[in-house]
Coordinates of C-alpha atoms in Angstrom, one line a residue:
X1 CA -30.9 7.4 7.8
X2 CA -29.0 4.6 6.7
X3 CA -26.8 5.1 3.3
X4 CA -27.7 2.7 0.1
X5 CA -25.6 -0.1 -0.7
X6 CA -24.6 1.7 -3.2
X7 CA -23.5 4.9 -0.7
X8 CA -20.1 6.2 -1.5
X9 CA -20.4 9.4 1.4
X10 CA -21.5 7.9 4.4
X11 CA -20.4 6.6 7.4
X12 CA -22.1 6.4 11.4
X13 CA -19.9 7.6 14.0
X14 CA -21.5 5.6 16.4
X15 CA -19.6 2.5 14.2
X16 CA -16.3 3.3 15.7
X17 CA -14.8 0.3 15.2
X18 CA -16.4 -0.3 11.0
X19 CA -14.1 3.3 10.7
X20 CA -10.7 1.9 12.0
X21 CA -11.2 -0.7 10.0
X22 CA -11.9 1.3 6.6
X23 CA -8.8 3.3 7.6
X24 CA -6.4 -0.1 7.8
X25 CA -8.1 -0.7 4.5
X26 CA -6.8 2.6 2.7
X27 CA -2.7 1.4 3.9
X28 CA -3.7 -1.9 2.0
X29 CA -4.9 -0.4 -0.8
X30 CA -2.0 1.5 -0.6
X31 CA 0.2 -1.5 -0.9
X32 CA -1.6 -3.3 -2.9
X33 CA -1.5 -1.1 -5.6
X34 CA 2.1 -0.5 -5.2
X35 CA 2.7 -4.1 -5.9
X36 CA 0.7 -4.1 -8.5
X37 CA 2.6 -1.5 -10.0
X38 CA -1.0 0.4 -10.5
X39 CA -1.1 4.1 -10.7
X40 CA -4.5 4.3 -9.1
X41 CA -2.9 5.7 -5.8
X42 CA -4.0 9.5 -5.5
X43 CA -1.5 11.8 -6.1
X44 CA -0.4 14.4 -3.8
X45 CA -3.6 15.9 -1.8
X46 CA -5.7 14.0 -3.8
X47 CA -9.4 13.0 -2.6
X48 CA -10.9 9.2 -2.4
X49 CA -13.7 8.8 -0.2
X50 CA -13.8 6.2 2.5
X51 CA -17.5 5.2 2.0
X52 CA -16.9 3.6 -1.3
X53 CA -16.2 0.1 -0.5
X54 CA -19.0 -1.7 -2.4
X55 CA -19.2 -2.8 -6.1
X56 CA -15.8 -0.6 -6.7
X57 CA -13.5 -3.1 -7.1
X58 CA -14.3 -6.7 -10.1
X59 CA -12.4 -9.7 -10.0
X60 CA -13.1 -13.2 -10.4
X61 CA -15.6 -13.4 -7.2
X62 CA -19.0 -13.7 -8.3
X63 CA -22.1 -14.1 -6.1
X64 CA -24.0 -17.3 -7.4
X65 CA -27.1 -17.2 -5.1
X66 CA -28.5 -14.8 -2.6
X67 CA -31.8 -14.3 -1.1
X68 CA -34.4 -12.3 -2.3
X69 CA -37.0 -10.1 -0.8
X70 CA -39.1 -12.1 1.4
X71 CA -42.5 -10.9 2.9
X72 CA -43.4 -12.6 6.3
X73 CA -45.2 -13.0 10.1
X74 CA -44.1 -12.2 13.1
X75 CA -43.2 -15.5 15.0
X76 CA -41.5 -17.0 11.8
X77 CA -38.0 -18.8 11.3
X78 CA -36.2 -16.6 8.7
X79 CA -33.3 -17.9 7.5
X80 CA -31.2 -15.7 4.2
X81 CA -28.4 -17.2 2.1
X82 CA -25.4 -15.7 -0.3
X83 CA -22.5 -18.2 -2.1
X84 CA -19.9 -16.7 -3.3
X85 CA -17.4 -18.5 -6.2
X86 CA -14.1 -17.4 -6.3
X87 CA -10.1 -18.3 -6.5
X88 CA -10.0 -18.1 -2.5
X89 CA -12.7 -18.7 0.1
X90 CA -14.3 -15.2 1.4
X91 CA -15.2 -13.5 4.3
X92 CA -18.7 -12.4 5.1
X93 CA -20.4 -9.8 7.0
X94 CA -23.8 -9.3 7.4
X95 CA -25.7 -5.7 7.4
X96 CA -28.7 -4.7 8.1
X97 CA -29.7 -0.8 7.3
X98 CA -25.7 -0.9 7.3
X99 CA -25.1 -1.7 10.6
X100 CA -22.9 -4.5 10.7
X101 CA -24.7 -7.5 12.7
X102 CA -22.5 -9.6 15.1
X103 CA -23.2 -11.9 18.0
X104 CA -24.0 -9.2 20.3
X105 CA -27.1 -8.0 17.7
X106 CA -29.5 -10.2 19.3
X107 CA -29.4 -14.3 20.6
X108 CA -32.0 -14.8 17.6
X109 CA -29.1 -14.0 15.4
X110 CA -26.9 -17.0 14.5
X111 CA -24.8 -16.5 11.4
X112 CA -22.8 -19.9 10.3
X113 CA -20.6 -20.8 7.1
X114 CA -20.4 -23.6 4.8
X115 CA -18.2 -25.0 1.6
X116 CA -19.9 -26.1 -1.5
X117 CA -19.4 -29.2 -3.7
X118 CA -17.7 -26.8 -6.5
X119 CA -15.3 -25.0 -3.8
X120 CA -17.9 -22.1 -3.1
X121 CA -18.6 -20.5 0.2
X122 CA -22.0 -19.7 1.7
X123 CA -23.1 -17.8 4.7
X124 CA -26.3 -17.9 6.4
X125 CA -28.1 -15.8 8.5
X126 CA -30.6 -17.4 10.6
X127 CA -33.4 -15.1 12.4
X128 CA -35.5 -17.1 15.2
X129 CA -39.1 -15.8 16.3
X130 CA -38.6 -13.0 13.5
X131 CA -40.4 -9.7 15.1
X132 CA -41.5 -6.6 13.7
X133 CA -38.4 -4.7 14.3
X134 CA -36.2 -7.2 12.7
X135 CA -37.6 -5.8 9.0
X136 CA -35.2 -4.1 7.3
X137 CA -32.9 -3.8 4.3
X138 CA -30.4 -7.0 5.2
X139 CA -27.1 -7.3 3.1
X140 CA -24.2 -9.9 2.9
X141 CA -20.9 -8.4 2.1
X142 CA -18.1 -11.0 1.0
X143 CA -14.5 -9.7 1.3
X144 CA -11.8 -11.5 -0.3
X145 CA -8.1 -9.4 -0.3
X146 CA -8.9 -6.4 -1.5
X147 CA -12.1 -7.0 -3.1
X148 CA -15.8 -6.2 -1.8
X149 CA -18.9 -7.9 -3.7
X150 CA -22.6 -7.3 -1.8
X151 CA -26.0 -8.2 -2.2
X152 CA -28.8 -6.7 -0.2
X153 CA -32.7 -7.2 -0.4
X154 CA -35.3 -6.7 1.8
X155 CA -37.2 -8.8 4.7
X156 CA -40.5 -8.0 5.5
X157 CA -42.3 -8.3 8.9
X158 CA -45.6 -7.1 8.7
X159 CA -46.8 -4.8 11.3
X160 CA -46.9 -1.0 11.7
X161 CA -44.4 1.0 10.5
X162 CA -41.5 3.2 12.5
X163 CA -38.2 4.3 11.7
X164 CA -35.0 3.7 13.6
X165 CA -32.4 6.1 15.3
X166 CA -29.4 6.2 13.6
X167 CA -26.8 9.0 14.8
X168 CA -25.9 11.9 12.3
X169 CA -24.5 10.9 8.9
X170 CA -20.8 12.6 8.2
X171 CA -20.9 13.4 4.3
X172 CA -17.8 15.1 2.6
X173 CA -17.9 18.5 1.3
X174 CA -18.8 18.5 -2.6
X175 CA -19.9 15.7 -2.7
X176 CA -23.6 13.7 -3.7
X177 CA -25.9 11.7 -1.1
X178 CA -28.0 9.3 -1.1
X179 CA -30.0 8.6 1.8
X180 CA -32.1 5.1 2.5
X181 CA -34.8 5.5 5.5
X182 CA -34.0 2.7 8.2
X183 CA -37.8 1.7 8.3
X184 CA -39.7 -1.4 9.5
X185 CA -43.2 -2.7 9.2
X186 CA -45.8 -3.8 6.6
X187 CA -47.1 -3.2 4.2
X188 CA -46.1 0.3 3.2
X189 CA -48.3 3.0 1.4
X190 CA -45.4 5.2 0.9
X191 CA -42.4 7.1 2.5
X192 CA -42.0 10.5 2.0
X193 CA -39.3 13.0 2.7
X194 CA -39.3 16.1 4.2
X195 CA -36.7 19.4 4.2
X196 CA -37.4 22.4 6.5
X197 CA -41.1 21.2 6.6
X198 CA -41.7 21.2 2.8
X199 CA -42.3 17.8 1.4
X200 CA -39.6 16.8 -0.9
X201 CA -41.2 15.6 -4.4
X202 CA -40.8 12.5 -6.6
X203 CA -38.8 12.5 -8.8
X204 CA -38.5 16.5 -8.8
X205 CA -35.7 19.3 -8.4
X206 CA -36.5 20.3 -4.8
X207 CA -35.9 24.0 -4.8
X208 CA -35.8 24.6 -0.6
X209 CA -35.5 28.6 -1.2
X210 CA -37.7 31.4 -2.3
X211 CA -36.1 33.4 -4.5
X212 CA -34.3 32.0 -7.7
X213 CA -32.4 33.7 -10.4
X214 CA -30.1 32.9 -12.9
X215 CA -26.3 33.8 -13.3
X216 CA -23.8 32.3 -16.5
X217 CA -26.3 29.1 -16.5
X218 CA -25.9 28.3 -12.8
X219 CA -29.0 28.2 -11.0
X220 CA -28.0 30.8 -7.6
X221 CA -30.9 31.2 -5.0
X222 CA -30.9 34.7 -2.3
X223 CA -31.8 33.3 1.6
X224 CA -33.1 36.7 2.8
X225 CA -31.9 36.7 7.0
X226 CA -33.0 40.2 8.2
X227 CA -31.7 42.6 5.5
X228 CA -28.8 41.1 4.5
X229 CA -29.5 38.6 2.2
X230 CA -26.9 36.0 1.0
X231 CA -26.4 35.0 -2.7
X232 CA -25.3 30.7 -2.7
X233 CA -26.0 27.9 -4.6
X234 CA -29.4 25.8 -4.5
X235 CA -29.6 22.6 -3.0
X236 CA -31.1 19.8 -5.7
X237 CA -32.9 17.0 -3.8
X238 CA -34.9 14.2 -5.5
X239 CA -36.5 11.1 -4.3
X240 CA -36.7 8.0 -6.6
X241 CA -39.6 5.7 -6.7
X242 CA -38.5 3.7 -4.1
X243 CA -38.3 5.9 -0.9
X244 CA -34.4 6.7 -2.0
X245 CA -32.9 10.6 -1.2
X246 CA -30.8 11.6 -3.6
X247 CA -29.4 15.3 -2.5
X248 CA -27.0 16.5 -5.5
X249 CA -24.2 18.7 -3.7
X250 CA -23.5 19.5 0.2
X251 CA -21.0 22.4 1.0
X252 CA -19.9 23.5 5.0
X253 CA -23.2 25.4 4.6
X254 CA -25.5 21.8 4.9
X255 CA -23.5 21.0 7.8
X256 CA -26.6 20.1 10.4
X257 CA -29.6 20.3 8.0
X258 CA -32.3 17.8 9.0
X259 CA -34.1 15.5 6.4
X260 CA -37.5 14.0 7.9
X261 CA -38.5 10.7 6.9
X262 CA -42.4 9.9 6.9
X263 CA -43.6 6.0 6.5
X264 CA -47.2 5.7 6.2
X265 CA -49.1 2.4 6.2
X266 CA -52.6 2.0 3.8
X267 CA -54.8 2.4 7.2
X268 CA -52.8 5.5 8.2
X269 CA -50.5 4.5 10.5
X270 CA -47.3 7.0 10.2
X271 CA -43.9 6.7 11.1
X272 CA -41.6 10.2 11.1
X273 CA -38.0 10.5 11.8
X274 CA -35.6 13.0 11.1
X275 CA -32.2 12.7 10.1
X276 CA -29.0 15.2 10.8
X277 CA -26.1 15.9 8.3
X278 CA -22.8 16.9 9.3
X279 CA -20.7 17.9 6.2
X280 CA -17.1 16.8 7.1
X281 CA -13.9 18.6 5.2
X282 CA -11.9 16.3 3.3
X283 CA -8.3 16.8 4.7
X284 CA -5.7 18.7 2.9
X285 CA -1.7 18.4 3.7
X286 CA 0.6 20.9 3.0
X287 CA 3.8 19.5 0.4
X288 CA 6.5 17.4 2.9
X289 CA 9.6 19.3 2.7
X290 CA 13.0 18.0 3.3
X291 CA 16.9 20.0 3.3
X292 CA 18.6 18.7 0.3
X293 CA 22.1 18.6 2.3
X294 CA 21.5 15.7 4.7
X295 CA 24.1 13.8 5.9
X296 CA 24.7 10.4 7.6
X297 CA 24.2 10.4 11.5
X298 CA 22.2 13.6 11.4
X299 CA 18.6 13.7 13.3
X300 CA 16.3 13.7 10.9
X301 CA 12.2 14.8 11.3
X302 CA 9.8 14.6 8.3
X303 CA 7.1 16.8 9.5
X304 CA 3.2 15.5 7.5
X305 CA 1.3 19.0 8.4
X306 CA -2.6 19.4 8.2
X307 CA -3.6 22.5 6.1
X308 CA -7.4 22.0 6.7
X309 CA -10.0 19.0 7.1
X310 CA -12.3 18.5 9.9
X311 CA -11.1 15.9 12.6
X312 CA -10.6 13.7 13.9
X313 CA -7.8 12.7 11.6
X314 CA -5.8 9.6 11.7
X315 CA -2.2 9.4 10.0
X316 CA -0.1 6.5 9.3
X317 CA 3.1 6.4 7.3
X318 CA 4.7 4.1 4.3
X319 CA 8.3 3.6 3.3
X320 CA 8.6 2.8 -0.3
X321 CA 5.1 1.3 -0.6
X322 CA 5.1 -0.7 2.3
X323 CA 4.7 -0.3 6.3
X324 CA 7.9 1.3 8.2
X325 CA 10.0 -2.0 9.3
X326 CA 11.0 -1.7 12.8
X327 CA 14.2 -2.2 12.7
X328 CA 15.0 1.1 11.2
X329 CA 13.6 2.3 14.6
X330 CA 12.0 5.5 13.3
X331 CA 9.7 6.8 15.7
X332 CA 6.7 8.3 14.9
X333 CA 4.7 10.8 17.2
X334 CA 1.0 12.5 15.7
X335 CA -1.5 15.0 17.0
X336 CA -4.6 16.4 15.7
X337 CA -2.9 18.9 12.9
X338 CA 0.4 17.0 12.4
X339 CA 3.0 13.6 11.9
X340 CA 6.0 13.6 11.9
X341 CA 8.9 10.9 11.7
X342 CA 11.7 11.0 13.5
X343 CA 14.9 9.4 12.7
X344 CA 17.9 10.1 15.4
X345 CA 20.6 8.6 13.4
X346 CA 19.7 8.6 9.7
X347 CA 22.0 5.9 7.7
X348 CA 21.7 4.8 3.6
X349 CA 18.8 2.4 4.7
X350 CA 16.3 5.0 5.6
X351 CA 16.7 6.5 2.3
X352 CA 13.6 5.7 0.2
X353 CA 10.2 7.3 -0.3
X354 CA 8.3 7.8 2.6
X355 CA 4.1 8.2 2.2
X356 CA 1.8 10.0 4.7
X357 CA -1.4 9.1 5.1
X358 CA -4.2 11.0 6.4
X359 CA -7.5 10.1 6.7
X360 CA -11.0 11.5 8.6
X361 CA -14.8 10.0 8.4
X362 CA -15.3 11.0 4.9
X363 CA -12.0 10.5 2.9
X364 CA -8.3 10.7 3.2
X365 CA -5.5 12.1 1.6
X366 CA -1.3 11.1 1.1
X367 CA 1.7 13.1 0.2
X368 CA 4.9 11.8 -0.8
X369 CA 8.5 12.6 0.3
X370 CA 11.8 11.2 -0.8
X371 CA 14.8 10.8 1.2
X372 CA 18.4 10.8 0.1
X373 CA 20.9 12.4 2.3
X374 CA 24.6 12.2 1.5
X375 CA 27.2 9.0 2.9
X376 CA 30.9 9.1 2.9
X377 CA 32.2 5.8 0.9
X378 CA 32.5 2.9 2.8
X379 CA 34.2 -0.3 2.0
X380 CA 31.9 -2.8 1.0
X381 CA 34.8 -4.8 -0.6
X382 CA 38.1 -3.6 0.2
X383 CA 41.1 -4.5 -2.1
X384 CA 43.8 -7.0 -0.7
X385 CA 47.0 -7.8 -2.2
X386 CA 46.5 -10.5 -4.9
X387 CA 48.7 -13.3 -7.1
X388 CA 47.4 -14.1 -10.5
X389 CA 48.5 -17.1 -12.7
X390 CA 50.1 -16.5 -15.8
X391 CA 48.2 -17.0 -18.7
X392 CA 44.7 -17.2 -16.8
X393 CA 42.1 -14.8 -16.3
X394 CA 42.5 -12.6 -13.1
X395 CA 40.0 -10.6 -11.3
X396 CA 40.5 -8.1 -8.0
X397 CA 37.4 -6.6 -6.9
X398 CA 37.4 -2.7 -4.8
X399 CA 33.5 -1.7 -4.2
X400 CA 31.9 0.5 -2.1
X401 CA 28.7 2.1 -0.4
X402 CA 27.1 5.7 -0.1
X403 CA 25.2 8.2 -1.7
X404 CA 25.4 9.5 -4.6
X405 CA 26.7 6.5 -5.8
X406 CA 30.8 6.2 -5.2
X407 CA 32.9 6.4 -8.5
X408 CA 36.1 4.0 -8.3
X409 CA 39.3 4.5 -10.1
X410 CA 42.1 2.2 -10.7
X411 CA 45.7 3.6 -11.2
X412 CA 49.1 1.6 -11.9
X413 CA 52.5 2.8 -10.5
X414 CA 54.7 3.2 -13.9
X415 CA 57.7 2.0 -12.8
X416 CA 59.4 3.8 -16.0
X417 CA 58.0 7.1 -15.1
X418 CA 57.7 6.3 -11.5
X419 CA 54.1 7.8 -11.8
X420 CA 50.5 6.7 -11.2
X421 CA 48.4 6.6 -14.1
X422 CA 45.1 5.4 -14.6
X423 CA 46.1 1.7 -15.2
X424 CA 44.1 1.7 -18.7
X425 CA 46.7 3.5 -19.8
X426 CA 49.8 2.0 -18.4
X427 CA 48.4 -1.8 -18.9
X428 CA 47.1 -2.1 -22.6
X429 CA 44.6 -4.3 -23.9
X430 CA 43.3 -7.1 -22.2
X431 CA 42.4 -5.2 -18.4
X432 CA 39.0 -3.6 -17.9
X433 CA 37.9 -1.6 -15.0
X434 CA 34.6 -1.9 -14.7
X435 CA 31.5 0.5 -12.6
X436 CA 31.1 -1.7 -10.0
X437 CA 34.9 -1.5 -9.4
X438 CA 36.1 -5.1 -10.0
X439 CA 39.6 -5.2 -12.9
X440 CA 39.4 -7.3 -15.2
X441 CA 42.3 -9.5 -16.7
X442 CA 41.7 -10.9 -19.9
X443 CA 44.9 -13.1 -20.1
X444 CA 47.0 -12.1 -17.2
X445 CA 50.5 -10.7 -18.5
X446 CA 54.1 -10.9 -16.6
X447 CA 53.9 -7.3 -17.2
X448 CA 50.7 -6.8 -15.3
X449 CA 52.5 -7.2 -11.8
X450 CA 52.8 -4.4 -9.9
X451 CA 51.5 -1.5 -7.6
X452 CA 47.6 -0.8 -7.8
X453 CA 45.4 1.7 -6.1
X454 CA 42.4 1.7 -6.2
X455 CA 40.4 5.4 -5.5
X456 CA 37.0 5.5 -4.3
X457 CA 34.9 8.9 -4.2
X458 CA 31.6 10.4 -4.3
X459 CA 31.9 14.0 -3.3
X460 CA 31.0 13.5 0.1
X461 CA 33.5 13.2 3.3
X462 CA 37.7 11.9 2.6
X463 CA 37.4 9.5 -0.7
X464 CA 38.9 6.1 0.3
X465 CA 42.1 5.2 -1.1
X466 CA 44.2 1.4 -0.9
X467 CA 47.2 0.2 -2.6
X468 CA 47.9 -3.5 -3.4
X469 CA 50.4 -5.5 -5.1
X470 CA 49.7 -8.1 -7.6
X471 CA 52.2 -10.2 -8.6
X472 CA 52.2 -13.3 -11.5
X473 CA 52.9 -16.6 -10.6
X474 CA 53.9 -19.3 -13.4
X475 CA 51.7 -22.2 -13.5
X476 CA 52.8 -25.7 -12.8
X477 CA 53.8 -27.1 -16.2
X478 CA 55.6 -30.0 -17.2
X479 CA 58.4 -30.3 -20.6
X480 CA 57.0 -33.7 -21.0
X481 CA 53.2 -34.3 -20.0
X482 CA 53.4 -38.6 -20.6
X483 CA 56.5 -40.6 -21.4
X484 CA 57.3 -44.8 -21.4
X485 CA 59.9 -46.4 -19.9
X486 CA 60.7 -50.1 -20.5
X487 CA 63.3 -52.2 -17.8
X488 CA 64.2 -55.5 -17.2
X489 CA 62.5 -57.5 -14.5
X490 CA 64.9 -56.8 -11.0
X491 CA 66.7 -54.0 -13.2
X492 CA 66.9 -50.7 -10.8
X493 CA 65.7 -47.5 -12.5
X494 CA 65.0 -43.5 -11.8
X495 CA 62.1 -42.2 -13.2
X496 CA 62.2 -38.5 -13.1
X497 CA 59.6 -35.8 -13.0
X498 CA 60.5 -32.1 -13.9
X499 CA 58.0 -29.4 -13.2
X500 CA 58.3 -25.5 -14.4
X501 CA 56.7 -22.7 -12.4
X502 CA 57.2 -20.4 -9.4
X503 CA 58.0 -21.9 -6.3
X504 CA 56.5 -23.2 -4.0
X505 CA 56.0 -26.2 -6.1
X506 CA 54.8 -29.9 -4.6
X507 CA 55.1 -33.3 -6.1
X508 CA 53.4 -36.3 -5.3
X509 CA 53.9 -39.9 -7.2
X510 CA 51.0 -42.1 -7.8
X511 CA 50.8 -45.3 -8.9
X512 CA 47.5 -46.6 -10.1
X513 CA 45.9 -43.2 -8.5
X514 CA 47.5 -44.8 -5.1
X515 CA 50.1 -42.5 -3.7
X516 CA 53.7 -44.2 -3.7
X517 CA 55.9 -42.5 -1.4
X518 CA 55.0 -39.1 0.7
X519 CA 55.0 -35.5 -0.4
X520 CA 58.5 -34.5 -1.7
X521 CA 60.2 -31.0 -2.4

């Protein structure tokens, strides 16, 4: 039985390849909404089934055509149509009873795609010499980044009817089905469904057991087996007008019940098929759990551990949102219960918050771990000895790296006391040490020479400690910044230029912005 368009539990196992590619979806989604900033990302253990794909997510793609249903003869050229408007052309696939057609469905087949005058896309699916068995419910799916948008109808063949074999449906624990039978052929009298031999009715509570009763307002049915008869919860199936099964709650119990479907035509031609569920566990992790005294260039594993779920399950992993980049070479190795992440030589860069991601047939689950292990400081910017100008605004920077985040320190040698104190207090106004390390001069003093230290700690490994000297240097300055001299024409004369400040200082003579004579002391 093929699941509606509309089917949030189901998924064919023979369709190996439509599951791996659901899986990749959920990293995405994943990421997505972590750039997003979204909180729609299950929390820890929580459930979201893989099946829902269709109509879950709006945006600004819109089907603007589609086929409709179309009755017609064998022999026939079919050919069906969808547009889709949107900010960014979409991909299409093409379903029919939900199995994905490709170029390997049949030569007939010949799906092609076309742009619009408006910026629009269409697909079309062209069916040559339509036959009886190409009847079915046919949908396009368009998928633009993260978003899905289908429409299906049906096409018609007439002929008699039959049903085809799909494999068993996999249908999470707990949760509602809806069941579409894969039939061919017209026209169609009616299609019926069937559960342990008893016809399921329209529209109707199907009660499958014999005995009923009533406990706190939840209907409970006894299955006599022998003489030990077991008390569980009744099954509600209904079928709608159209030939839809709608079964209200499976548990482990369901797992391989058989629906029958029955097609019958108005001369009494009859199709009948039956239908096996298998009710798939949802997985369940245990909580990741990490030492809280890591330390740098220890071997590090973060273990993902199955508590229960059916397999087979597939893991993957995230770092902050995002896949695992390479480069932090952190290998990961999974089996059927487990995933774990191994990191030989842990450093600051694999802290973060690391995401495991498990996922079966029916729905997939993540838990979250943050690591932080402990780093020794290290010089990211190491202090140097420094000269500052007099007058000017000075600035020496000390910074450096680890976890938890190093605290710097600056201290001045009093060369009264012969003592180091924190320099706030030996240098006044005018100096600030700021978090990120760097001292600040305001308007650098004569007094602010001397003998710094700066201290660097964060509780883990030796703190780092350098000492410096920063002297003041005096500015260039001139007594006499412009002055005029008047001579006679062939009169000799000695122009002289007197410049203040610490040595080294260099003069150079210009005349006209042209130097006159080279460099002198």
């Amino acid at each position: 039985v093929a699941a509606t368009i509309n089917s949030d539990d189901l998924l064919p196992e023979s369709n190996m390849e439509y599951t791996k590619r659901l899986i990749t979806d959920i990293e995405k989604s994943i990421i997505a909404d972590e750039k997003l900033g979204s909180n729609e990302m299950p929390s820890n253990n929580d459930t979201t089934r893989i099946g829902q794909r269709r109509y879950k997510r709006r945006s600004q793609m819109l089907i603007s055509e589609h086929f409709s249903e179309t009755t017609v003869t064998p022999g026939v050229d079919v050919n069906l149509h969808c547009t889709v408007n949107g900010p960014h052309p979409a991909r299409f696939v093409w379903e029919r009873d939900n199995i994905v057609i490709s170029s390997n469905t049949d030569s007939r087949y010949i799906i092609g795609q076309t742009m619009t005058l408006d910026g629009g896309v269409t697909t079309q699916l062209n069916i040559s010499h339509i036959r009886v068995d190409d009847g079915g419910l046919y949908a396009c799916v368009a998928h633009q980044g993260e978003t899905i948008i289908a429409h299906q109808d049906r096409v018609n063949v007439y002929g008699p009817p039959y049903i085809r074999t799909l494999p068993p449906f996999k249908v999470q624990s707990g949760q509602s089905v809806t069941l579409r039978c894969p039939y061919y052929g017209y026209p169609i009298r009616e299609i019926i469904w069937e559960h342990q031999g008893k016809e399921i009715a329209k529209d109707a509570t199907h009660q499958a057991h014999r005995y009923k009763r009533f406990i706190n307002d939840t209907a409970l049915s006894v299955e006599i087996f022998g003489r030990k008869p077991k008390l569980r919860q009744k099954r509600d199936a209904t079928v709608s007008r159209d030939g839809v099964l709608n079964i209200a709650k499976v548990t482990k119990s369901d797992n391989g019940a058989a629906y029958a479907c029955i097609v019958k035509s108005p001369s009494g031609e009859m199709a009948k098929r039956s239908f096996e569920l298998q009710v798939v566990e949802a997985p369940q992790l245990e909580e990741i759990l990490l030492a809280s005294d890591l330390r740098e260039g220890q071997i590090v594993q973060i273990h993902c551990n199955l508590k229960s779920g059916d397999s087979p399950v597939y893991y993957s992993w995230l770092k902050d949102g995002k896949k695992i980049p390479t480069h932090l070479k952190i290998v990961e190795r999974s089996l059927e219960v487990f995933s774990v992440l191994i990191i030989k030589n842990v450093s600051l860069e694999h802290c973060g918050t690391y995401t495991c991601v498990a996922a079966n047939h029916v729905a997939k689950v993540n838990r979250t771990v943050n690591l932080y292990i402990k780093v020794a400081p290290k010089w990211s910017e190491e202090p140097h000895n420094t000269s500052l100008l007099l007058g000017r605004n000075g600035h020496v920077s000390c910074s450096a790296n680890g976890y938890p985040q190093p605290q710097t320190h600056w201290l001045k040698k009093d060369v009264i006391s012969d003592t180091w104190r924190p320099v706030l207090e030996v240098a006044g106004g005018g100096v600030l040490s700021l978090s990120n390390g760097s001292l600040i001069f305001d308007a650098v003093a004569l007094s602010d020479a001397g003998l710094y230290t700066c201290h660097v700690e964060n509780g883990v490994g030796d703190p780092l400690s350098k000492t410096i000297w920063i002297s003041v240097n005096k500015p260039v300055t001139f007594d006499m910044v412009s002055r005029n001299l008047t001579a006679k024409l062939g009169q000799h004369i000695t122009i002289e230029c007197q410049a203040k400040g610490d040595d080294p200082i260099r003069i150079m003579w210009t005349r006209n912005a042209k130097p006159i004579n080279p460099l002198i002391q």
